[in-house]
């Protein structure tokens, strides 16, 4: 497992942008599948975006494609999520997750990840 810490959440208005960051405990991101999930009150944890273990594939949920961009800086051991044109339905706690063992078909399954951050809250007012 790897220790993860998210930051960058906050209160914004609809149409605004935020960039979330996820830093590791000094360990490299190489070889890890990395993902962003979110969870709104009363809802299940939802996959937002992620990289496969090799970094060769990038995935987005349909609800965020074209508005959110995931990126990683291996030199800084940091994962980012740039969120543009935020909507009230994007409001949730956003979590960073990592796994060295998740297979491609399970990348969207939160149960396949064994390392999680504490989450960062995103609130979007209409």
Short mmCIF file of N, CA, C and O in Angstrom, two decimals:
data_model
loop_
_atom_site.label_atom_id
_atom_site.label_comp_id
_atom_site.label_asym_id
_atom_site.label_seq_id
_atom_site.Cartn_x
_atom_site.Cartn_y
_atom_site.Cartn_z
N UNK A 1 0.83 -1.19 0.00
CA UNK A 1 0.00 0.00 0.00
C UNK A 1 0.87 1.24 0.00
O UNK A 1 2.03 1.21 0.37
N UNK A 2 0.26 2.35 -0.41
CA UNK A 2 0.96 3.62 -0.45
C UNK A 2 0.06 4.66 0.21
O UNK A 2 -1.17 4.61 0.09
N UNK A 3 0.67 5.60 0.93
CA UNK A 3 -0.10 6.66 1.57
C UNK A 3 -0.39 7.77 0.58
O UNK A 3 0.51 8.21 -0.15
N UNK A 4 -1.63 8.21 0.56
CA UNK A 4 -2.07 9.22 -0.39
C UNK A 4 -2.72 10.37 0.36
O UNK A 4 -3.37 10.16 1.39
N UNK A 5 -2.58 11.57 -0.18
CA UNK A 5 -3.19 12.75 0.44
C UNK A 5 -3.71 13.67 -0.64
O UNK A 5 -2.93 14.12 -1.50
N UNK A 6 -5.01 13.93 -0.60
CA UNK A 6 -5.62 14.83 -1.58
C UNK A 6 -5.66 16.26 -1.04
O UNK A 6 -5.69 16.49 0.17
N UNK A 7 -5.72 17.19 -1.97
CA UNK A 7 -5.90 18.60 -1.63
C UNK A 7 -6.51 19.30 -2.82
O UNK A 7 -6.55 18.74 -3.93
N UNK A 8 -6.99 20.52 -2.60
CA UNK A 8 -7.49 21.32 -3.70
C UNK A 8 -8.99 21.50 -3.77
O UNK A 8 -9.49 22.25 -4.61
N UNK A 9 -9.72 20.80 -2.91
CA UNK A 9 -11.16 20.95 -2.92
C UNK A 9 -11.58 22.32 -2.39
O UNK A 9 -10.76 23.08 -1.87
N UNK A 10 -12.86 22.63 -2.54
CA UNK A 10 -13.36 23.89 -2.04
C UNK A 10 -14.76 24.17 -2.52
O UNK A 10 -15.40 23.31 -3.14
N UNK A 11 -15.21 25.37 -2.23
CA UNK A 11 -16.54 25.83 -2.65
C UNK A 11 -16.40 26.73 -3.86
O UNK A 11 -15.67 27.73 -3.82
N UNK A 12 -17.06 26.35 -4.94
CA UNK A 12 -17.01 27.15 -6.16
C UNK A 12 -18.43 27.30 -6.71
O UNK A 12 -19.36 26.62 -6.26
N UNK A 13 -18.56 28.17 -7.69
CA UNK A 13 -19.84 28.34 -8.37
C UNK A 13 -19.86 27.48 -9.64
O UNK A 13 -18.80 27.14 -10.18
N UNK A 14 -21.04 27.17 -10.09
CA UNK A 14 -21.19 26.42 -11.33
C UNK A 14 -20.46 27.15 -12.45
O UNK A 14 -20.56 28.37 -12.57
N UNK A 15 -19.70 26.40 -13.23
CA UNK A 15 -18.92 26.97 -14.32
C UNK A 15 -17.47 27.25 -13.96
O UNK A 15 -16.64 27.46 -14.85
N UNK A 16 -17.16 27.24 -12.68
CA UNK A 16 -15.80 27.48 -12.23
C UNK A 16 -14.93 26.23 -12.41
O UNK A 16 -15.42 25.16 -12.78
N UNK A 17 -13.66 26.40 -12.08
CA UNK A 17 -12.68 25.31 -12.20
C UNK A 17 -11.98 25.08 -10.86
O UNK A 17 -11.86 25.98 -10.03
N UNK A 18 -11.52 23.86 -10.68
CA UNK A 18 -10.68 23.48 -9.55
C UNK A 18 -9.65 22.48 -10.04
O UNK A 18 -9.92 21.73 -10.98
N UNK A 19 -8.51 22.45 -9.37
CA UNK A 19 -7.54 21.40 -9.64
C UNK A 19 -7.25 20.66 -8.34
O UNK A 19 -6.79 21.27 -7.36
N UNK A 20 -7.53 19.39 -8.35
CA UNK A 20 -7.23 18.54 -7.21
C UNK A 20 -5.85 17.93 -7.38
O UNK A 20 -5.42 17.64 -8.50
N UNK A 21 -5.18 17.73 -6.27
CA UNK A 21 -3.87 17.09 -6.26
C UNK A 21 -3.89 15.90 -5.32
O UNK A 21 -4.61 15.91 -4.31
N UNK A 22 -3.10 14.91 -5.64
CA UNK A 22 -2.95 13.73 -4.79
C UNK A 22 -1.47 13.42 -4.71
O UNK A 22 -0.85 13.09 -5.74
N UNK A 23 -0.91 13.55 -3.54
CA UNK A 23 0.51 13.28 -3.37
C UNK A 23 0.71 11.97 -2.62
O UNK A 23 -0.11 11.57 -1.80
N UNK A 24 1.80 11.30 -2.94
CA UNK A 24 2.14 10.06 -2.27
C UNK A 24 3.16 10.33 -1.17
O UNK A 24 3.68 11.44 -1.06
N UNK A 25 3.43 9.32 -0.39
CA UNK A 25 4.36 9.47 0.73
C UNK A 25 5.79 9.30 0.25
O UNK A 25 6.56 8.53 0.82
N UNK A 26 6.14 10.00 -0.83
CA UNK A 26 7.50 9.94 -1.33
C UNK A 26 7.77 8.76 -2.24
O UNK A 26 8.85 8.65 -2.80
N UNK A 27 6.78 7.90 -2.41
CA UNK A 27 6.97 6.74 -3.26
C UNK A 27 6.56 7.06 -4.69
O UNK A 27 5.67 7.86 -4.94
N UNK A 28 7.21 6.41 -5.61
CA UNK A 28 6.93 6.67 -7.01
C UNK A 28 5.54 6.17 -7.40
O UNK A 28 5.03 5.21 -6.84
N UNK A 29 4.96 6.84 -8.39
CA UNK A 29 3.69 6.41 -8.93
C UNK A 29 3.85 5.34 -10.00
O UNK A 29 2.87 4.73 -10.43
N UNK A 30 5.08 5.12 -10.44
CA UNK A 30 5.32 4.14 -11.49
C UNK A 30 4.85 2.76 -11.06
O UNK A 30 5.15 2.30 -9.95
N UNK A 31 4.13 2.12 -11.95
CA UNK A 31 3.66 0.77 -11.66
C UNK A 31 2.34 0.72 -10.93
O UNK A 31 1.83 -0.38 -10.67
N UNK A 32 1.80 1.87 -10.58
CA UNK A 32 0.51 1.92 -9.90
C UNK A 32 -0.58 2.36 -10.87
O UNK A 32 -0.39 3.32 -11.62
N UNK A 33 -1.70 1.68 -10.82
CA UNK A 33 -2.90 2.25 -11.41
C UNK A 33 -3.38 3.32 -10.45
O UNK A 33 -3.45 3.10 -9.23
N UNK A 34 -3.70 4.49 -10.97
CA UNK A 34 -4.14 5.62 -10.14
C UNK A 34 -5.51 6.07 -10.62
O UNK A 34 -5.78 6.07 -11.83
N UNK A 35 -6.32 6.49 -9.69
CA UNK A 35 -7.68 6.88 -10.07
C UNK A 35 -8.24 7.92 -9.12
O UNK A 35 -7.80 8.03 -7.97
N UNK A 36 -9.19 8.65 -9.63
CA UNK A 36 -10.02 9.53 -8.83
C UNK A 36 -11.43 8.94 -8.77
O UNK A 36 -12.00 8.58 -9.80
N UNK A 37 -11.95 8.87 -7.56
CA UNK A 37 -13.33 8.49 -7.33
C UNK A 37 -14.01 9.65 -6.60
O UNK A 37 -13.34 10.52 -6.03
N UNK A 38 -15.32 9.64 -6.58
CA UNK A 38 -16.05 10.63 -5.80
C UNK A 38 -17.27 9.97 -5.17
O UNK A 38 -17.78 8.96 -5.66
N UNK A 39 -17.69 10.57 -4.08
CA UNK A 39 -18.84 10.04 -3.38
C UNK A 39 -19.66 11.19 -2.82
O UNK A 39 -19.17 11.97 -2.00
N UNK A 40 -20.91 11.29 -3.26
CA UNK A 40 -21.85 12.26 -2.75
C UNK A 40 -22.68 11.60 -1.66
O UNK A 40 -22.82 10.37 -1.64
N UNK A 41 -23.25 12.38 -0.75
CA UNK A 41 -24.05 11.80 0.34
C UNK A 41 -25.16 10.91 -0.19
O UNK A 41 -25.91 11.30 -1.10
N UNK A 42 -25.24 9.70 0.35
CA UNK A 42 -26.28 8.77 -0.04
C UNK A 42 -25.99 8.00 -1.30
O UNK A 42 -26.79 7.13 -1.69
N UNK A 43 -24.86 8.30 -1.95
CA UNK A 43 -24.51 7.62 -3.19
C UNK A 43 -23.33 6.68 -2.99
O UNK A 43 -22.56 6.84 -2.05
N UNK A 44 -23.19 5.75 -3.90
CA UNK A 44 -22.02 4.88 -3.87
C UNK A 44 -20.81 5.64 -4.42
O UNK A 44 -20.94 6.64 -5.11
N UNK A 45 -19.64 5.12 -4.08
CA UNK A 45 -18.41 5.72 -4.61
C UNK A 45 -18.37 5.51 -6.12
O UNK A 45 -18.55 4.39 -6.61
N UNK A 46 -18.10 6.59 -6.83
CA UNK A 46 -18.21 6.61 -8.28
C UNK A 46 -16.85 6.87 -8.91
O UNK A 46 -16.12 7.78 -8.48
N UNK A 47 -16.53 6.09 -9.93
CA UNK A 47 -15.28 6.29 -10.66
C UNK A 47 -15.38 7.57 -11.47
O UNK A 47 -16.37 7.81 -12.15
N UNK A 48 -14.32 8.38 -11.42
CA UNK A 48 -14.27 9.62 -12.19
C UNK A 48 -13.28 9.52 -13.34
O UNK A 48 -13.62 9.75 -14.50
N UNK A 49 -12.03 9.16 -13.01
CA UNK A 49 -11.00 9.10 -14.02
C UNK A 49 -9.81 8.34 -13.48
O UNK A 49 -9.65 8.22 -12.26
N UNK A 50 -8.97 7.82 -14.38
CA UNK A 50 -7.80 7.11 -13.90
C UNK A 50 -6.85 6.69 -14.98
O UNK A 50 -7.15 6.81 -16.18
N UNK A 51 -5.69 6.23 -14.55
CA UNK A 51 -4.66 5.66 -15.41
C UNK A 51 -4.54 4.18 -15.13
O UNK A 51 -4.65 3.73 -14.00
N UNK A 52 -4.23 3.42 -16.17
CA UNK A 52 -3.87 2.03 -15.97
C UNK A 52 -2.49 1.94 -15.33
O UNK A 52 -1.77 2.94 -15.22
N UNK A 53 -2.09 0.74 -14.91
CA UNK A 53 -0.79 0.58 -14.22
C UNK A 53 0.37 1.02 -15.09
O UNK A 53 1.35 1.59 -14.60
N UNK A 54 0.30 0.75 -16.35
CA UNK A 54 1.39 1.14 -17.24
C UNK A 54 1.29 2.60 -17.64
O UNK A 54 2.24 3.15 -18.21
N UNK A 55 0.17 3.22 -17.34
CA UNK A 55 -0.03 4.60 -17.77
C UNK A 55 -0.41 4.72 -19.23
O UNK A 55 -0.60 5.83 -19.74
N UNK A 56 -0.57 3.58 -19.89
CA UNK A 56 -0.87 3.61 -21.31
C UNK A 56 -2.32 3.92 -21.62
O UNK A 56 -2.66 4.26 -22.77
N UNK A 57 -3.18 3.76 -20.64
CA UNK A 57 -4.60 4.02 -20.86
C UNK A 57 -5.08 5.05 -19.85
O UNK A 57 -4.73 5.00 -18.69
N UNK A 58 -5.92 5.95 -20.34
CA UNK A 58 -6.56 6.94 -19.50
C UNK A 58 -8.06 6.81 -19.67
O UNK A 58 -8.55 6.69 -20.80
N UNK A 59 -8.78 6.84 -18.56
CA UNK A 59 -10.22 6.62 -18.59
C UNK A 59 -10.96 7.78 -17.94
O UNK A 59 -10.46 8.38 -16.98
N UNK A 60 -12.13 8.05 -18.45
CA UNK A 60 -13.02 9.05 -17.87
C UNK A 60 -14.44 8.52 -17.80
O UNK A 60 -14.89 7.82 -18.69
N UNK A 61 -15.13 8.90 -16.73
CA UNK A 61 -16.55 8.62 -16.68
C UNK A 61 -17.25 9.50 -17.72
O UNK A 61 -16.80 10.62 -18.00
N UNK A 62 -18.33 9.01 -18.27
CA UNK A 62 -19.05 9.78 -19.28
C UNK A 62 -19.49 11.14 -18.76
O UNK A 62 -19.52 12.12 -19.51
N UNK A 63 -19.81 11.21 -17.49
CA UNK A 63 -20.34 12.44 -16.92
C UNK A 63 -19.30 13.57 -16.83
O UNK A 63 -19.66 14.74 -16.67
N UNK A 64 -18.01 13.21 -16.94
CA UNK A 64 -16.97 14.24 -16.79
C UNK A 64 -16.12 14.38 -18.05
O UNK A 64 -15.30 15.31 -18.13
N UNK A 65 -16.28 13.47 -18.97
CA UNK A 65 -15.43 13.53 -20.18
C UNK A 65 -15.62 14.85 -20.91
O UNK A 65 -16.72 15.32 -21.11
N UNK A 66 -14.50 15.47 -21.26
CA UNK A 66 -14.53 16.76 -21.93
C UNK A 66 -14.46 17.94 -20.98
O UNK A 66 -14.18 19.07 -21.40
N UNK A 67 -14.68 17.69 -19.69
CA UNK A 67 -14.60 18.76 -18.69
C UNK A 67 -13.45 18.53 -17.71
O UNK A 67 -12.85 19.50 -17.23
N UNK A 68 -13.16 17.29 -17.41
CA UNK A 68 -12.10 16.95 -16.45
C UNK A 68 -10.90 16.38 -17.21
O UNK A 68 -11.06 15.68 -18.21
N UNK A 69 -9.71 16.65 -16.67
CA UNK A 69 -8.49 16.11 -17.24
C UNK A 69 -7.62 15.57 -16.12
O UNK A 69 -7.31 16.29 -15.16
N UNK A 70 -7.22 14.33 -16.26
CA UNK A 70 -6.32 13.71 -15.28
C UNK A 70 -4.90 13.78 -15.81
O UNK A 70 -4.67 13.68 -17.02
N UNK A 71 -3.97 13.99 -14.91
CA UNK A 71 -2.56 14.00 -15.30
C UNK A 71 -1.72 13.56 -14.11
O UNK A 71 -2.22 13.46 -12.99
N UNK A 72 -0.48 13.26 -14.40
CA UNK A 72 0.40 12.82 -13.33
C UNK A 72 1.79 13.40 -13.56
O UNK A 72 2.22 13.58 -14.70
N UNK A 73 2.46 13.70 -12.48
CA UNK A 73 3.84 14.18 -12.52
C UNK A 73 4.65 13.18 -11.71
O UNK A 73 4.68 13.24 -10.48
N UNK A 74 5.27 12.25 -12.41
CA UNK A 74 6.02 11.20 -11.70
C UNK A 74 7.19 11.78 -10.92
O UNK A 74 7.58 11.24 -9.88
N UNK A 75 7.77 12.86 -11.40
CA UNK A 75 8.88 13.47 -10.68
C UNK A 75 8.46 14.02 -9.33
O UNK A 75 9.26 14.03 -8.38
N UNK A 76 7.21 14.47 -9.24
CA UNK A 76 6.69 15.01 -7.99
C UNK A 76 5.81 14.00 -7.26
O UNK A 76 5.24 14.33 -6.22
N UNK A 77 5.70 12.80 -7.83
CA UNK A 77 4.84 11.76 -7.23
C UNK A 77 3.44 12.30 -6.94
O UNK A 77 2.88 12.09 -5.86
N UNK A 78 2.90 12.98 -7.93
CA UNK A 78 1.62 13.65 -7.74
C UNK A 78 0.67 13.35 -8.89
O UNK A 78 1.08 13.33 -10.05
N UNK A 79 -0.57 13.13 -8.53
CA UNK A 79 -1.66 12.92 -9.48
C UNK A 79 -2.56 14.16 -9.41
O UNK A 79 -2.80 14.68 -8.32
N UNK A 80 -3.04 14.59 -10.57
CA UNK A 80 -3.88 15.77 -10.62
C UNK A 80 -5.23 15.44 -11.28
O UNK A 80 -5.34 14.52 -12.07
N UNK A 81 -6.21 16.27 -10.93
CA UNK A 81 -7.48 16.24 -11.64
C UNK A 81 -7.90 17.68 -11.87
O UNK A 81 -8.27 18.39 -10.93
N UNK A 82 -7.79 18.12 -13.12
CA UNK A 82 -8.25 19.45 -13.48
C UNK A 82 -9.73 19.36 -13.82
O UNK A 82 -10.12 18.62 -14.71
N UNK A 83 -10.53 20.13 -13.11
CA UNK A 83 -11.98 20.08 -13.28
C UNK A 83 -12.46 21.43 -13.77
O UNK A 83 -12.33 22.44 -13.05
N UNK A 84 -12.98 21.45 -14.97
CA UNK A 84 -13.48 22.69 -15.57
C UNK A 84 -14.99 22.62 -15.72
O UNK A 84 -15.58 21.54 -15.77
N UNK A 85 -15.60 23.79 -15.85
CA UNK A 85 -17.04 23.87 -16.05
C UNK A 85 -17.79 23.00 -15.03
O UNK A 85 -18.62 22.17 -15.40
N UNK A 86 -17.48 23.21 -13.78
CA UNK A 86 -18.08 22.39 -12.74
C UNK A 86 -19.59 22.60 -12.66
O UNK A 86 -20.09 23.71 -12.88
N UNK A 87 -20.28 21.52 -12.35
CA UNK A 87 -21.73 21.53 -12.24
C UNK A 87 -22.12 21.14 -10.81
O UNK A 87 -21.36 20.46 -10.12
N UNK A 88 -23.30 21.53 -10.38
CA UNK A 88 -23.73 21.14 -9.03
C UNK A 88 -23.68 19.64 -8.80
O UNK A 88 -23.38 19.20 -7.68
N UNK A 89 -23.92 18.86 -9.84
CA UNK A 89 -23.89 17.40 -9.67
C UNK A 89 -22.48 16.85 -9.52
O UNK A 89 -22.32 15.66 -9.25
N UNK A 90 -21.46 17.70 -9.68
CA UNK A 90 -20.08 17.27 -9.44
C UNK A 90 -19.72 17.36 -7.96
O UNK A 90 -18.66 16.89 -7.55
N UNK A 91 -20.58 17.96 -7.16
CA UNK A 91 -20.29 18.11 -5.74
C UNK A 91 -20.19 16.75 -5.07
O UNK A 91 -21.09 15.91 -5.22
N UNK A 92 -19.11 16.54 -4.35
CA UNK A 92 -18.86 15.26 -3.69
C UNK A 92 -17.54 15.34 -2.93
O UNK A 92 -16.80 16.33 -3.06
N UNK A 93 -17.25 14.30 -2.19
CA UNK A 93 -15.90 14.11 -1.66
C UNK A 93 -15.13 13.34 -2.72
O UNK A 93 -15.58 12.29 -3.19
N UNK A 94 -14.00 13.88 -3.10
CA UNK A 94 -13.17 13.26 -4.13
C UNK A 94 -12.01 12.53 -3.46
O UNK A 94 -11.32 13.09 -2.61
N UNK A 95 -11.82 11.29 -3.89
CA UNK A 95 -10.79 10.43 -3.33
C UNK A 95 -9.80 10.03 -4.40
O UNK A 95 -10.17 9.73 -5.54
N UNK A 96 -8.55 9.96 -4.00
CA UNK A 96 -7.49 9.42 -4.82
C UNK A 96 -7.27 7.96 -4.40
O UNK A 96 -7.32 7.65 -3.20
N UNK A 97 -7.02 7.09 -5.37
CA UNK A 97 -6.82 5.68 -5.08
C UNK A 97 -5.68 5.14 -5.91
O UNK A 97 -5.39 5.64 -7.00
N UNK A 98 -5.05 4.09 -5.39
CA UNK A 98 -3.92 3.49 -6.09
C UNK A 98 -3.91 1.99 -5.88
O UNK A 98 -4.39 1.49 -4.85
N UNK A 99 -3.37 1.29 -6.85
CA UNK A 99 -3.22 -0.15 -6.74
C UNK A 99 -2.13 -0.62 -7.69
O UNK A 99 -2.06 -0.15 -8.82
N UNK A 100 -1.33 -1.56 -7.23
CA UNK A 100 -0.32 -2.18 -8.10
C UNK A 100 -0.85 -3.44 -8.75
O UNK A 100 -0.19 -4.01 -9.62
N UNK A 101 -2.02 -3.89 -8.30
CA UNK A 101 -2.47 -5.20 -8.77
C UNK A 101 -3.77 -5.17 -9.56
O UNK A 101 -4.17 -6.19 -10.11
N UNK A 102 -4.43 -4.03 -9.64
CA UNK A 102 -5.72 -3.99 -10.32
C UNK A 102 -5.54 -4.28 -11.80
O UNK A 102 -4.60 -3.78 -12.44
N UNK A 103 -6.44 -5.08 -12.35
CA UNK A 103 -6.38 -5.39 -13.77
C UNK A 103 -7.25 -4.40 -14.54
O UNK A 103 -8.12 -3.75 -13.97
N UNK A 104 -7.01 -4.31 -15.83
CA UNK A 104 -7.66 -3.29 -16.65
C UNK A 104 -9.17 -3.35 -16.56
O UNK A 104 -9.84 -2.32 -16.46
N UNK A 105 -9.73 -4.54 -16.56
CA UNK A 105 -11.19 -4.67 -16.54
C UNK A 105 -11.79 -4.21 -15.21
O UNK A 105 -13.01 -4.02 -15.13
N UNK A 106 -10.99 -4.04 -14.19
CA UNK A 106 -11.48 -3.65 -12.87
C UNK A 106 -11.10 -2.23 -12.48
O UNK A 106 -11.30 -1.82 -11.33
N UNK A 107 -10.57 -1.47 -13.42
CA UNK A 107 -10.09 -0.13 -13.09
C UNK A 107 -11.19 0.76 -12.54
O UNK A 107 -10.90 1.66 -11.75
N UNK A 108 -12.43 0.53 -12.92
CA UNK A 108 -13.53 1.39 -12.48
C UNK A 108 -14.18 0.89 -11.19
O UNK A 108 -15.12 1.50 -10.70
N UNK A 109 -13.65 -0.19 -10.66
CA UNK A 109 -14.23 -0.80 -9.46
C UNK A 109 -13.46 -0.33 -8.24
O UNK A 109 -12.29 -0.67 -8.06
N UNK A 110 -14.11 0.42 -7.37
CA UNK A 110 -13.40 0.97 -6.22
C UNK A 110 -12.89 -0.12 -5.29
O UNK A 110 -11.90 0.08 -4.57
N UNK A 111 -13.52 -1.29 -5.32
CA UNK A 111 -13.08 -2.39 -4.45
C UNK A 111 -11.75 -2.98 -4.90
O UNK A 111 -11.13 -3.74 -4.16
N UNK A 112 -11.30 -2.64 -6.10
CA UNK A 112 -10.04 -3.18 -6.60
C UNK A 112 -8.83 -2.39 -6.14
O UNK A 112 -7.70 -2.79 -6.40
N UNK A 113 -9.04 -1.29 -5.44
CA UNK A 113 -7.94 -0.43 -5.01
C UNK A 113 -7.69 -0.63 -3.52
O UNK A 113 -8.62 -0.73 -2.72
N UNK A 114 -6.41 -0.65 -3.16
CA UNK A 114 -6.07 -0.92 -1.77
C UNK A 114 -5.45 0.26 -1.05
O UNK A 114 -5.16 0.18 0.15
N UNK A 115 -5.23 1.35 -1.75
CA UNK A 115 -4.69 2.55 -1.12
C UNK A 115 -5.61 3.72 -1.41
O UNK A 115 -5.97 3.95 -2.58
N UNK A 116 -5.96 4.46 -0.36
CA UNK A 116 -6.90 5.58 -0.48
C UNK A 116 -6.43 6.78 0.32
O UNK A 116 -5.81 6.62 1.38
N UNK A 117 -6.73 7.95 -0.20
CA UNK A 117 -6.53 9.15 0.58
C UNK A 117 -7.73 9.41 1.46
O UNK A 117 -8.71 8.66 1.45
N UNK A 118 -7.67 10.51 2.19
CA UNK A 118 -8.74 10.84 3.13
C UNK A 118 -9.89 11.57 2.45
O UNK A 118 -10.96 11.73 3.04
N UNK A 119 -9.67 12.04 1.24
CA UNK A 119 -10.72 12.74 0.49
C UNK A 119 -10.64 14.24 0.64
O UNK A 119 -10.13 14.77 1.63
N UNK A 120 -11.12 14.92 -0.39
CA UNK A 120 -11.20 16.38 -0.36
C UNK A 120 -12.58 16.78 -0.87
O UNK A 120 -13.07 16.23 -1.87
N UNK A 121 -13.23 17.71 -0.19
CA UNK A 121 -14.62 18.05 -0.48
C UNK A 121 -14.71 19.12 -1.56
O UNK A 121 -14.05 20.16 -1.48
N UNK A 122 -15.54 18.84 -2.54
CA UNK A 122 -15.84 19.80 -3.61
C UNK A 122 -17.32 20.15 -3.50
O UNK A 122 -18.18 19.26 -3.55
N UNK A 123 -17.59 21.42 -3.37
CA UNK A 123 -18.96 21.92 -3.29
C UNK A 123 -19.18 22.89 -4.43
O UNK A 123 -18.37 23.79 -4.65
N UNK A 124 -20.27 22.71 -5.17
CA UNK A 124 -20.55 23.55 -6.33
C UNK A 124 -21.93 24.16 -6.14
O UNK A 124 -22.93 23.45 -6.06
N UNK A 125 -21.96 25.46 -6.08
CA UNK A 125 -23.24 26.16 -5.93
C UNK A 125 -23.79 26.54 -7.30
O UNK A 125 -23.03 26.84 -8.23
N UNK A 126 -25.10 26.52 -7.41
CA UNK A 126 -25.73 26.83 -8.71
C UNK A 126 -26.01 28.31 -8.84
O UNK A 126 -25.88 29.07 -7.90
#
